[in-house]
mmCIF file of C-alpha atoms and ligand atoms in Angstrom:
data_model
loop_
_atom_site.group_PDB
_atom_site.id
_atom_site.type_symbol
_atom_site.label_atom_id
_atom_site.label_comp_id
_atom_site.label_asym_id
_atom_site.label_seq_id
_atom_site.Cartn_x
_atom_site.Cartn_y
_atom_site.Cartn_z
ATOM 1 C CA LYS A 1 2.289 13.319 -17.566
ATOM 2 C CA PRO A 2 -0.126 12.807 -15.259
ATOM 3 C CA ARG A 3 0.938 12.555 -11.702
ATOM 4 C CA LEU A 4 0.756 9.594 -9.412
ATOM 5 C CA LEU A 5 1.065 8.933 -6.068
ATOM 6 C CA SER A 6 1.473 6.258 -3.759
ATOM 7 C CA GLY A 7 2.900 4.895 -0.687
ATOM 8 C CA MET A 8 3.236 1.898 1.975
ATOM 9 C CA GLN A 9 3.517 1.840 5.670
ATOM 10 C CA PRO A 10 7.345 0.246 6.701
ATOM 11 C CA SER A 11 5.614 -1.875 9.495
ATOM 12 C CA ALA A 12 6.918 -5.166 8.570
ATOM 13 C CA ASP A 13 10.216 -6.491 7.851
ATOM 14 C CA SER A 14 8.738 -7.709 4.709
ATOM 15 C CA LEU A 15 6.009 -6.600 2.170
ATOM 16 C CA HIS A 16 3.666 -9.706 0.970
ATOM 17 C CA LEU A 17 1.751 -10.712 -1.035
ATOM 18 C CA GLY A 18 -1.295 -8.677 -1.141
ATOM 19 C CA ASN A 19 0.575 -5.553 -0.958
ATOM 20 C CA TYR A 20 2.529 -7.029 -4.570
ATOM 21 C CA ILE A 21 0.142 -7.532 -6.337
ATOM 22 C CA GLY A 22 -2.142 -5.122 -4.911
ATOM 23 C CA ALA A 23 -0.070 -2.134 -5.411
ATOM 24 C CA LEU A 24 3.632 -2.877 -6.585
ATOM 25 C CA LEU A 25 2.553 -4.114 -10.174
ATOM 26 C CA SER A 26 0.415 -1.333 -11.486
ATOM 27 C CA TRP A 27 3.297 0.873 -9.946
ATOM 28 C CA LYS A 28 5.449 -0.680 -11.921
ATOM 29 C CA GLU A 29 3.104 -0.591 -14.692
ATOM 30 C CA LEU A 30 1.934 2.871 -14.243
ATOM 31 C CA GLN A 31 5.474 4.816 -13.482
ATOM 32 C CA GLN A 32 5.926 4.134 -17.656
ATOM 33 C CA THR A 33 2.684 7.117 -18.311
ATOM 34 C CA HIS A 34 2.826 9.041 -15.140
ATOM 35 C CA ASP A 35 5.085 11.431 -13.393
ATOM 36 C CA ALA A 36 5.387 9.227 -10.396
ATOM 37 C CA PHE A 37 5.531 9.501 -6.673
ATOM 38 C CA PHE A 38 6.166 6.415 -4.187
ATOM 39 C CA PHE A 39 7.301 7.310 -0.449
ATOM 40 C CA LEU A 40 7.337 5.259 2.748
ATOM 41 C CA ALA A 41 4.684 6.539 5.241
ATOM 42 C CA ASP A 42 5.805 6.504 8.445
ATOM 43 C CA LEU A 43 3.986 8.630 9.875
ATOM 44 C CA HIS A 44 1.644 6.689 9.445
ATOM 45 C CA ALA A 45 3.476 3.406 10.372
ATOM 46 C CA ILE A 46 3.821 5.013 14.233
ATOM 47 C CA THR A 47 -0.113 5.238 14.496
ATOM 48 C CA VAL A 48 0.179 2.045 16.307
ATOM 49 C CA PRO A 49 3.353 1.463 18.827
ATOM 50 C CA GLN A 50 6.864 0.420 16.825
ATOM 51 C CA GLU A 51 9.819 -0.267 17.984
ATOM 52 C CA PRO A 52 12.303 2.670 17.137
ATOM 53 C CA GLU A 53 15.118 0.426 15.387
ATOM 54 C CA ARG A 54 13.118 -1.280 13.531
ATOM 55 C CA LEU A 55 10.905 0.827 12.244
ATOM 56 C CA ARG A 56 14.030 2.932 10.800
ATOM 57 C CA GLU A 57 15.472 -0.940 9.836
ATOM 58 C CA ASN A 58 11.963 -1.644 8.144
ATOM 59 C CA THR A 59 12.343 1.944 6.315
ATOM 60 C CA ARG A 60 15.323 0.839 4.376
ATOM 61 C CA ARG A 61 13.687 -2.709 4.169
ATOM 62 C CA THR A 62 10.521 -1.505 2.125
ATOM 63 C CA MET A 63 12.364 1.309 0.119
ATOM 64 C CA ALA A 64 14.635 -1.962 -1.178
ATOM 65 C CA GLN A 65 11.591 -4.053 -1.352
ATOM 66 C CA TYR A 66 9.976 -1.301 -3.570
ATOM 67 C CA ILE A 67 13.302 -0.994 -5.891
ATOM 68 C CA ALA A 68 13.864 -4.886 -6.198
ATOM 69 C CA ALA A 69 9.914 -4.981 -7.239
ATOM 70 C CA GLY A 70 11.019 -2.784 -10.491
ATOM 71 C CA ILE A 71 10.297 0.819 -9.605
ATOM 72 C CA ASP A 72 12.808 2.553 -10.731
ATOM 73 C CA PRO A 73 13.750 5.869 -7.916
ATOM 74 C CA SER A 74 15.461 7.473 -11.331
ATOM 75 C CA ALA A 75 12.089 7.126 -13.137
ATOM 76 C CA SER A 76 9.980 7.786 -9.917
ATOM 77 C CA THR A 77 10.267 9.993 -6.907
ATOM 78 C CA LEU A 78 10.855 7.662 -4.123
ATOM 79 C CA PHE A 79 10.659 9.130 -0.727
ATOM 80 C CA VAL A 80 10.756 8.800 2.873
ATOM 81 C CA GLN A 81 7.065 10.341 3.910
ATOM 82 C CA SER A 82 9.452 12.304 7.082
ATOM 83 C CA HIS A 83 11.786 14.230 4.843
ATOM 84 C CA VAL A 84 8.870 15.897 3.705
ATOM 85 C CA PRO A 85 7.649 18.112 6.462
ATOM 86 C CA ALA A 86 4.604 19.383 4.240
ATOM 87 C CA HIS A 87 2.946 16.177 4.669
ATOM 88 C CA ALA A 88 1.884 17.022 8.654
ATOM 89 C CA GLU A 89 1.780 20.498 8.288
ATOM 90 C CA LEU A 90 -0.730 19.927 5.547
ATOM 91 C CA ALA A 91 -2.546 17.374 7.772
ATOM 92 C CA TRP A 92 -3.516 19.606 10.503
ATOM 93 C CA VAL A 93 -5.204 22.377 7.808
ATOM 94 C CA LEU A 94 -6.740 19.324 6.548
ATOM 95 C CA ASN A 95 -8.023 17.880 10.440
ATOM 96 C CA THR A 96 -9.827 21.390 10.604
ATOM 97 C CA ILE A 97 -11.914 21.007 7.162
ATOM 98 C CA THR A 98 -12.831 17.510 8.153
ATOM 99 C CA GLY A 99 -16.123 16.371 10.654
ATOM 100 C CA PHE A 100 -15.632 14.716 13.417
ATOM 101 C CA GLY A 101 -18.591 11.740 12.671
ATOM 102 C CA GLU A 102 -16.992 11.775 9.228
ATOM 103 C CA ALA A 103 -13.933 10.673 10.269
ATOM 104 C CA SER A 104 -15.718 8.371 12.771
ATOM 105 C CA ARG A 105 -17.194 6.349 10.108
ATOM 106 C CA MET A 106 -13.958 5.170 8.089
ATOM 107 C CA THR A 107 -13.933 1.322 8.585
ATOM 108 C CA GLN A 108 -9.955 1.067 8.886
ATOM 109 C CA PHE A 109 -10.029 2.587 12.080
ATOM 110 C CA LYS A 110 -12.739 0.890 13.512
ATOM 111 C CA ASP A 111 -11.032 -2.313 12.937
ATOM 112 C CA LYS A 112 -7.880 -1.434 13.952
ATOM 113 C CA SER A 113 -8.906 0.489 16.734
ATOM 114 C CA ALA A 114 -11.521 -2.940 17.998
ATOM 115 C CA LYS A 115 -8.389 -5.181 17.750
ATOM 116 C CA GLN A 116 -6.146 -2.376 20.071
ATOM 117 C CA GLY A 117 -9.128 -1.764 22.364
ATOM 118 C CA GLN A 118 -10.699 1.526 21.674
ATOM 119 C CA ASP A 119 -9.632 3.171 24.988
ATOM 120 C CA SER A 120 -6.022 2.436 23.621
ATOM 121 C CA ALA A 121 -5.640 3.253 20.450
ATOM 122 C CA SER A 122 -4.096 7.193 19.879
ATOM 123 C CA VAL A 123 -5.987 9.957 18.123
ATOM 124 C CA GLY A 124 -3.179 9.811 15.417
ATOM 125 C CA LEU A 125 -4.846 6.181 14.622
ATOM 126 C CA PHE A 126 -7.877 8.075 14.386
ATOM 127 C CA THR A 127 -6.505 10.897 12.010
ATOM 128 C CA TYR A 128 -5.053 8.601 9.934
ATOM 129 C CA PRO A 129 -6.718 9.204 6.746
ATOM 130 C CA ILE A 130 -6.523 12.580 6.665
ATOM 131 C CA LEU A 131 -2.417 12.520 7.063
ATOM 132 C CA GLN A 132 -3.158 10.278 4.103
ATOM 133 C CA ALA A 133 -5.529 12.587 1.951
ATOM 134 C CA GLY A 134 -2.821 15.193 2.883
ATOM 135 C CA ASP A 135 -0.493 13.386 1.319
ATOM 136 C CA ILE A 136 -2.369 12.663 -2.006
ATOM 137 C CA LEU A 137 -3.089 16.443 -2.400
ATOM 138 C CA LEU A 138 0.313 17.904 -1.778
ATOM 139 C CA TYR A 139 1.850 16.640 -5.094
ATOM 140 C CA GLN A 140 -1.196 17.469 -7.249
ATOM 141 C CA ALA A 141 -1.771 13.496 -7.820
ATOM 142 C CA ALA A 142 -5.057 12.703 -10.525
ATOM 143 C CA ASP A 143 -4.558 8.637 -9.911
ATOM 144 C CA VAL A 144 -3.424 6.946 -7.189
ATOM 145 C CA PRO A 145 -2.760 3.231 -7.538
ATOM 146 C CA VAL A 146 -3.854 1.098 -3.934
ATOM 147 C CA GLY A 147 -6.089 -2.512 -2.917
ATOM 148 C CA GLU A 148 -9.828 -2.054 -2.112
ATOM 149 C CA ASP A 149 -9.003 -1.243 1.349
ATOM 150 C CA GLN A 150 -7.453 1.753 0.322
ATOM 151 C CA ARG A 151 -11.030 3.085 -1.297
ATOM 152 C CA GLN A 152 -12.537 4.390 1.437
ATOM 153 C CA HIS A 153 -9.788 6.679 1.964
ATOM 154 C CA ILE A 154 -9.397 7.720 -1.590
ATOM 155 C CA GLU A 155 -13.585 8.982 -1.380
ATOM 156 C CA LEU A 156 -12.481 10.837 1.898
ATOM 157 C CA THR A 157 -9.778 12.418 0.462
ATOM 158 C CA ARG A 158 -12.039 13.561 -3.112
ATOM 159 C CA ASP A 159 -14.430 15.147 -0.438
ATOM 160 C CA LEU A 160 -11.587 17.245 1.028
ATOM 161 C CA ALA A 161 -10.464 18.110 -1.702
ATOM 162 C CA ASN A 162 -13.748 19.977 -3.391
ATOM 163 C CA ARG A 163 -14.941 20.424 0.309
ATOM 164 C CA PHE A 164 -11.415 23.683 0.525
ATOM 165 C CA ASN A 165 -11.418 24.003 -3.093
ATOM 166 C CA SER A 166 -14.929 25.407 -3.153
ATOM 167 C CA ARG A 167 -14.147 27.151 0.724
ATOM 168 C CA PHE A 168 -10.738 29.288 -0.923
ATOM 169 C CA GLY A 169 -10.849 28.096 -4.290
ATOM 170 C CA ASP A 170 -9.456 26.061 -6.521
ATOM 171 C CA THR A 171 -6.450 24.666 -5.108
ATOM 172 C CA PHE A 172 -6.084 20.554 -4.907
ATOM 173 C CA THR A 173 -6.453 18.149 -8.205
ATOM 174 C CA VAL A 174 -9.252 15.708 -7.378
ATOM 175 C CA PRO A 175 -8.030 12.441 -7.183
ATOM 176 C CA ASN A 176 -8.671 8.947 -8.775
ATOM 177 C CA ALA A 177 -8.212 5.834 -6.581
ATOM 178 C CA TYR A 178 -6.562 2.997 -9.168
ATOM 179 C CA ILE A 179 -8.017 -0.132 -7.920
ATOM 180 C CA LEU A 180 -7.386 -3.053 -10.449
ATOM 181 C CA THR A 181 -11.037 -4.977 -9.304
ATOM 182 C CA ASP A 182 -9.362 -8.464 -10.009
ATOM 183 C CA THR A 183 -6.204 -7.859 -8.039
ATOM 184 C CA ALA A 184 -7.828 -5.560 -5.509
ATOM 185 C CA LYS A 185 -8.231 -7.750 -2.347
ATOM 186 C CA ILE A 186 -5.627 -10.746 -1.568
ATOM 187 C CA TYR A 187 -6.863 -13.103 0.867
ATOM 188 C CA ASP A 188 -5.010 -14.703 4.324
ATOM 189 C CA LEU A 189 -4.195 -18.497 3.367
ATOM 190 C CA GLN A 190 -5.683 -19.766 6.330
ATOM 191 C CA ASN A 191 -8.487 -17.359 6.482
ATOM 192 C CA PRO A 192 -9.593 -16.767 2.914
ATOM 193 C CA THR A 193 -12.557 -14.392 4.118
ATOM 194 C CA ALA A 194 -10.148 -11.865 5.315
ATOM 195 C CA LYS A 195 -7.305 -9.986 3.464
ATOM 196 C CA MET A 196 -3.742 -10.782 3.763
ATOM 197 C CA SER A 197 -2.703 -8.688 6.283
ATOM 198 C CA LYS A 198 0.707 -7.613 8.404
ATOM 199 C CA SER A 199 -0.926 -7.343 11.442
ATOM 200 C CA SER A 200 -2.845 -10.904 10.809
ATOM 201 C CA GLU A 201 -3.154 -13.399 13.299
ATOM 202 C CA SER A 202 -2.361 -16.634 11.007
ATOM 203 C CA PRO A 203 1.762 -16.251 10.090
ATOM 204 C CA ALA A 204 0.812 -19.190 8.228
ATOM 205 C CA GLY A 205 -1.511 -17.652 6.427
ATOM 206 C CA ILE A 206 0.516 -14.512 4.998
ATOM 207 C CA VAL A 207 3.404 -15.033 1.768
ATOM 208 C CA TRP A 208 6.036 -12.974 2.391
ATOM 209 C CA LEU A 209 8.054 -11.677 -0.557
ATOM 210 C CA LEU A 210 11.195 -12.284 1.651
ATOM 211 C CA ASP A 211 9.973 -15.406 3.001
ATOM 212 C CA GLU A 212 12.727 -18.700 2.154
ATOM 213 C CA PRO A 213 11.228 -20.553 -1.065
ATOM 214 C CA LYS A 214 10.847 -23.524 1.403
ATOM 215 C CA VAL A 215 8.761 -21.593 3.279
ATOM 216 C CA THR A 216 6.435 -20.227 0.673
ATOM 217 C CA GLU A 217 5.693 -23.445 -0.835
ATOM 218 C CA LYS A 218 5.062 -24.981 3.059
ATOM 219 C CA LYS A 219 2.222 -22.261 3.206
ATOM 220 C CA ILE A 220 0.757 -22.908 -0.007
ATOM 221 C CA MET A 221 0.691 -26.348 0.322
ATOM 222 C CA ARG A 222 -1.659 -25.814 3.812
ATOM 223 C CA ALA A 223 -3.522 -23.613 2.071
ATOM 224 C CA VAL A 224 -6.777 -23.389 3.763
ATOM 225 C CA THR A 225 -9.680 -24.404 0.595
ATOM 226 C CA ASP A 226 -12.742 -26.491 1.372
ATOM 227 C CA ALA A 227 -13.815 -30.716 1.417
ATOM 228 C CA ASP A 228 -15.430 -30.504 -2.018
ATOM 229 C CA GLY A 229 -12.613 -31.105 -3.587
ATOM 230 C CA GLU A 230 -13.749 -29.857 -7.551
ATOM 231 C CA VAL A 231 -11.747 -27.415 -9.236
ATOM 232 C CA ARG A 232 -14.164 -24.433 -10.320
ATOM 233 C CA LEU A 233 -14.348 -20.772 -9.680
ATOM 234 C CA ASP A 234 -17.057 -19.873 -6.839
ATOM 235 C CA ARG A 235 -15.876 -17.057 -4.515
ATOM 236 C CA GLU A 236 -18.909 -16.816 -2.175
ATOM 237 C CA ASN A 237 -18.472 -21.046 -1.585
ATOM 238 C CA LYS A 238 -15.239 -22.064 -2.189
ATOM 239 C CA PRO A 239 -13.318 -18.650 -1.130
ATOM 240 C CA GLY A 240 -9.825 -20.149 -0.371
ATOM 241 C CA LEU A 241 -10.000 -22.308 -3.593
ATOM 242 C CA ALA A 242 -10.967 -18.833 -5.683
ATOM 243 C CA ASN A 243 -7.498 -17.213 -3.602
ATOM 244 C CA LEU A 244 -5.311 -19.711 -4.817
ATOM 245 C CA LEU A 245 -6.930 -19.174 -8.343
ATOM 246 C CA THR A 246 -7.067 -15.963 -8.701
ATOM 247 C CA LEU A 247 -3.378 -15.516 -7.668
ATOM 248 C CA PHE A 248 -1.861 -17.913 -10.057
ATOM 249 C CA ALA A 249 -3.717 -16.281 -12.964
ATOM 250 C CA VAL A 250 -2.277 -12.464 -11.904
ATOM 251 C CA LEU A 251 1.117 -14.006 -11.609
ATOM 252 C CA THR A 252 0.828 -15.861 -14.903
ATOM 253 C CA GLY A 253 -0.331 -12.606 -17.228
ATOM 254 C CA ARG A 254 -3.847 -15.105 -17.968
ATOM 255 C CA THR A 255 -7.255 -15.293 -17.099
ATOM 256 C CA VAL A 256 -9.143 -17.166 -14.363
ATOM 257 C CA ASP A 257 -10.965 -19.270 -16.270
ATOM 258 C CA SER A 258 -8.272 -20.785 -18.838
ATOM 259 C CA VAL A 259 -6.500 -21.262 -15.229
ATOM 260 C CA VAL A 260 -9.330 -23.382 -14.057
ATOM 261 C CA GLU A 261 -10.052 -25.251 -17.290
ATOM 262 C CA GLU A 262 -6.531 -26.447 -16.766
ATOM 263 C CA PHE A 263 -6.578 -27.806 -13.526
ATOM 264 C CA ALA A 264 -10.216 -29.017 -13.832
ATOM 265 C CA GLY A 265 -11.185 -32.509 -12.951
ATOM 266 C CA GLY A 266 -7.263 -33.108 -11.010
ATOM 267 C CA GLY A 267 -6.901 -31.901 -6.581
ATOM 268 C CA TYR A 268 -6.123 -29.478 -5.164
ATOM 269 C CA GLY A 269 -2.818 -30.729 -4.817
ATOM 270 C CA THR A 270 -1.733 -30.252 -8.096
ATOM 271 C CA LEU A 271 -2.818 -26.875 -8.221
ATOM 272 C CA LYS A 272 -0.973 -25.899 -4.929
ATOM 273 C CA LYS A 273 2.206 -27.480 -6.591
ATOM 274 C CA ALA A 274 1.809 -25.709 -9.420
ATOM 275 C CA LEU A 275 0.831 -22.116 -7.808
ATOM 276 C CA ALA A 276 3.739 -22.903 -5.565
ATOM 277 C CA ALA A 277 6.407 -23.068 -8.217
ATOM 278 C CA VAL A 278 4.937 -19.572 -10.101
ATOM 279 C CA VAL A 279 5.107 -17.559 -6.601
ATOM 280 C CA ILE A 280 8.568 -18.572 -5.866
ATOM 281 C CA ASP A 281 9.264 -17.750 -9.706
ATOM 282 C CA VAL A 282 8.072 -14.751 -9.364
ATOM 283 C CA VAL A 283 8.763 -13.561 -5.664
ATOM 284 C CA GLY A 284 12.501 -15.382 -5.256
ATOM 285 C CA PRO A 285 14.179 -12.860 -7.479
ATOM 286 C CA ILE A 286 12.942 -9.999 -5.910
ATOM 287 C CA ARG A 287 14.212 -11.485 -2.477
ATOM 288 C CA ALA A 288 17.624 -11.816 -3.768
ATOM 289 C CA ARG A 289 17.987 -8.315 -5.184
ATOM 290 C CA THR A 290 16.677 -7.228 -1.809
ATOM 291 C CA LEU A 291 18.756 -8.834 -0.046
ATOM 292 C CA GLU A 292 21.460 -7.563 -2.274
ATOM 293 C CA LEU A 293 20.466 -4.000 -2.113
ATOM 294 C CA LEU A 294 20.182 -4.078 1.911
ATOM 295 C CA ASP A 295 24.281 -4.704 1.568
ATOM 296 C CA ASP A 296 24.597 -0.975 0.822
ATOM 297 C CA PRO A 297 22.549 1.127 3.041
ATOM 298 C CA ALA A 298 24.535 4.260 2.459
ATOM 299 C CA GLU A 299 23.630 3.673 -1.415
ATOM 300 C CA LEU A 300 19.513 3.527 -0.205
ATOM 301 C CA ASP A 301 20.192 6.544 2.002
ATOM 302 C CA ARG A 302 21.317 8.023 -1.200
ATOM 303 C CA ILE A 303 18.668 7.187 -3.428
ATOM 304 C CA LEU A 304 16.649 8.472 -0.461
ATOM 305 C CA ALA A 305 17.984 12.330 -0.281
ATOM 306 C CA ILE A 306 17.983 13.316 -3.478
ATOM 307 C CA ASN A 307 14.365 12.411 -4.029
ATOM 308 C CA ALA A 308 13.047 13.956 -1.135
ATOM 309 C CA ALA A 309 14.628 17.531 -2.521
ATOM 310 C CA ARG A 310 12.084 16.697 -5.340
ATOM 311 C CA ALA A 311 9.313 15.694 -3.160
ATOM 312 C CA ASP A 312 9.918 18.827 -1.062
ATOM 313 C CA GLU A 313 9.818 21.130 -3.813
ATOM 314 C CA VAL A 314 6.934 20.233 -5.286
ATOM 315 C CA ALA A 315 5.135 19.604 -1.838
ATOM 316 C CA GLN A 316 6.357 23.060 -0.210
ATOM 317 C CA ALA A 317 4.795 24.725 -3.411
ATOM 318 C CA THR A 318 1.213 23.141 -2.692
ATOM 319 C CA LEU A 319 1.702 24.546 1.220
ATOM 320 C CA ASP A 320 2.657 27.599 0.356
ATOM 321 C CA THR A 321 -0.563 27.927 -1.460
ATOM 322 C CA VAL A 322 -2.941 26.495 0.824
ATOM 323 C CA TYR A 323 -1.161 28.637 3.649
ATOM 324 C CA ASP A 324 -2.111 31.719 1.987
ATOM 325 C CA ARG A 325 -5.557 30.575 0.869
ATOM 326 C CA VAL A 326 -6.471 29.942 4.511
ATOM 327 C CA GLY A 327 -5.895 33.712 5.447
ATOM 328 C CA PHE A 328 -1.896 32.922 7.565
ATOM 329 C CA LEU A 329 -0.221 35.720 7.376
ATOM 330 C CA ARG A 330 3.240 34.285 5.703
ATOM 331 C CA PRO A 331 7.015 35.323 6.684
ATOM 332 C CA ALA A 332 8.029 39.059 5.047
HETATM 333 P P1 TYM B 1 -0.708 -0.591 3.771
HETATM 334 O O1 TYM B 1 1.061 -0.352 3.976
HETATM 335 O O2 TYM B 1 -1.354 -1.326 4.792
HETATM 336 O O3 TYM B 1 -0.774 -1.371 2.064
HETATM 337 C C1 TYM B 1 0.247 -1.019 1.299
HETATM 338 C C2 TYM B 1 -0.916 -1.581 -0.012
HETATM 339 O O4 TYM B 1 -0.977 -2.940 -0.552
HETATM 340 C C3 TYM B 1 -2.425 -3.021 -0.362
HETATM 341 N N1 TYM B 1 -2.763 -4.112 0.184
HETATM 342 C C4 TYM B 1 -3.757 -4.919 -0.640
HETATM 343 N N2 TYM B 1 -3.616 -5.543 -1.879
HETATM 344 C C5 TYM B 1 -5.093 -6.426 -1.838
HETATM 345 N N3 TYM B 1 -4.180 -7.474 -1.268
HETATM 346 C C6 TYM B 1 -4.670 -7.133 -0.221
HETATM 347 N N4 TYM B 1 -4.538 -8.234 0.742
HETATM 348 C C7 TYM B 1 -3.560 -5.978 0.388
HETATM 349 N N5 TYM B 1 -3.585 -5.656 1.760
HETATM 350 C C8 TYM B 1 -2.664 -4.366 1.556
HETATM 351 C C9 TYM B 1 -2.736 -1.884 0.472
HETATM 352 O O5 TYM B 1 -4.452 -1.708 -0.724
HETATM 353 C C10 TYM B 1 -1.959 -0.748 -0.027
HETATM 354 O O6 TYM B 1 -2.391 -0.225 -1.535
HETATM 355 N N6 TYM B 1 -2.603 3.639 4.033
HETATM 356 C C11 TYM B 1 -1.588 3.233 2.854
HETATM 357 C C12 TYM B 1 -0.273 4.105 2.986
HETATM 358 C C13 TYM B 1 -0.947 4.952 1.948
HETATM 359 C C14 TYM B 1 -0.973 5.422 1.373
HETATM 360 C C15 TYM B 1 -0.967 7.626 1.270
HETATM 361 C C16 TYM B 1 -1.439 5.223 -0.098
HETATM 362 C C17 TYM B 1 -0.401 6.577 3.453
HETATM 363 N N7 TYM B 1 -0.242 7.391 2.856
HETATM 364 C C18 TYM B 1 -1.204 7.425 0.106
HETATM 365 C C19 TYM B 1 -1.938 5.723 -0.932
HETATM 366 C C20 TYM B 1 -1.877 6.971 -0.954
HETATM 367 C C21 TYM B 1 -1.849 1.750 3.785
HETATM 368 O O7 TYM B 1 -2.153 1.215 4.248
HETATM 369 O O8 TYM B 1 -0.607 1.609 3.452
#
């Protein structure tokens, strides 16, 4: 089976609909055909300030949401990044073959550091994509299922893999970004030209997987659309409506065209009401299962310990080769 790896930052107490549709949905599919590794990117999370107790709690909560959304911890390797020391270690080596200018071109860093103010952004935030490249290369992953916002980081990973391979000899698998075009980007309900994001400024624009059904419904009913009032797909001029149509189509497994056909001629209210029901149908059981799993944190920790051992074995083997190739004297 081909290898696959992906992860999310446990930087909020709930994942959102963008994480679910852009990533978890394809993870669930691909775990059938791949030797899959899914992890909680806690090293990445601390590139912006985190409250320690909340980070610990959110790591378990995010893990519970992976499982509740259909990731099977006995078929896939589901682990915490900081449990496997090789992540931080490989990142150091990759830092040394990454150009300063190359790292400076990463748009996620530019966006996030602009939000924080250039001077208070950490160096960790700057080297974030290099740590991410290490995550992927350690496991010799062939496919990396992510949303569109991660494409540039996967491109950097490919560049670094090729560079290392040509400088030190074939060591890394060069990974492919696995991005589903239709669902690669889910937009904020209040600001439908910006992606739905954990750090959004409009809380009403984000549908959290752990929202209560009533809250979900309210957010969808209040989603920003347009004054024209006609149900048709026009991503440029009617981005809010296009987002709602996309959500409906993806979550019901239908084409956007068939959704437009069903709701054409009706008002936006009808579409929104139907969409709210669809979202609650999908998210409701995930929420219930997550809360159930969180009742037994010791069991979650046990699963993580078993999986960490397996991840560590694979990662350490790659790191040993890397240390050898770059010329480190290995302990006798
Ligand atoms: P994070 O936690 O920001 O996002 C997790 C996943 O959700 C996707 N995503 C979206 N997809 C569609 N529409 C949206 N509005 C939306 N918002 C988020 C992201 O593309 C991502 O797939 N850097 C990664 C974490 C990471 C990683 C890795 C991923 C660290 N190391 C190695 C893959 C491989 C991130 O920002 O996750």
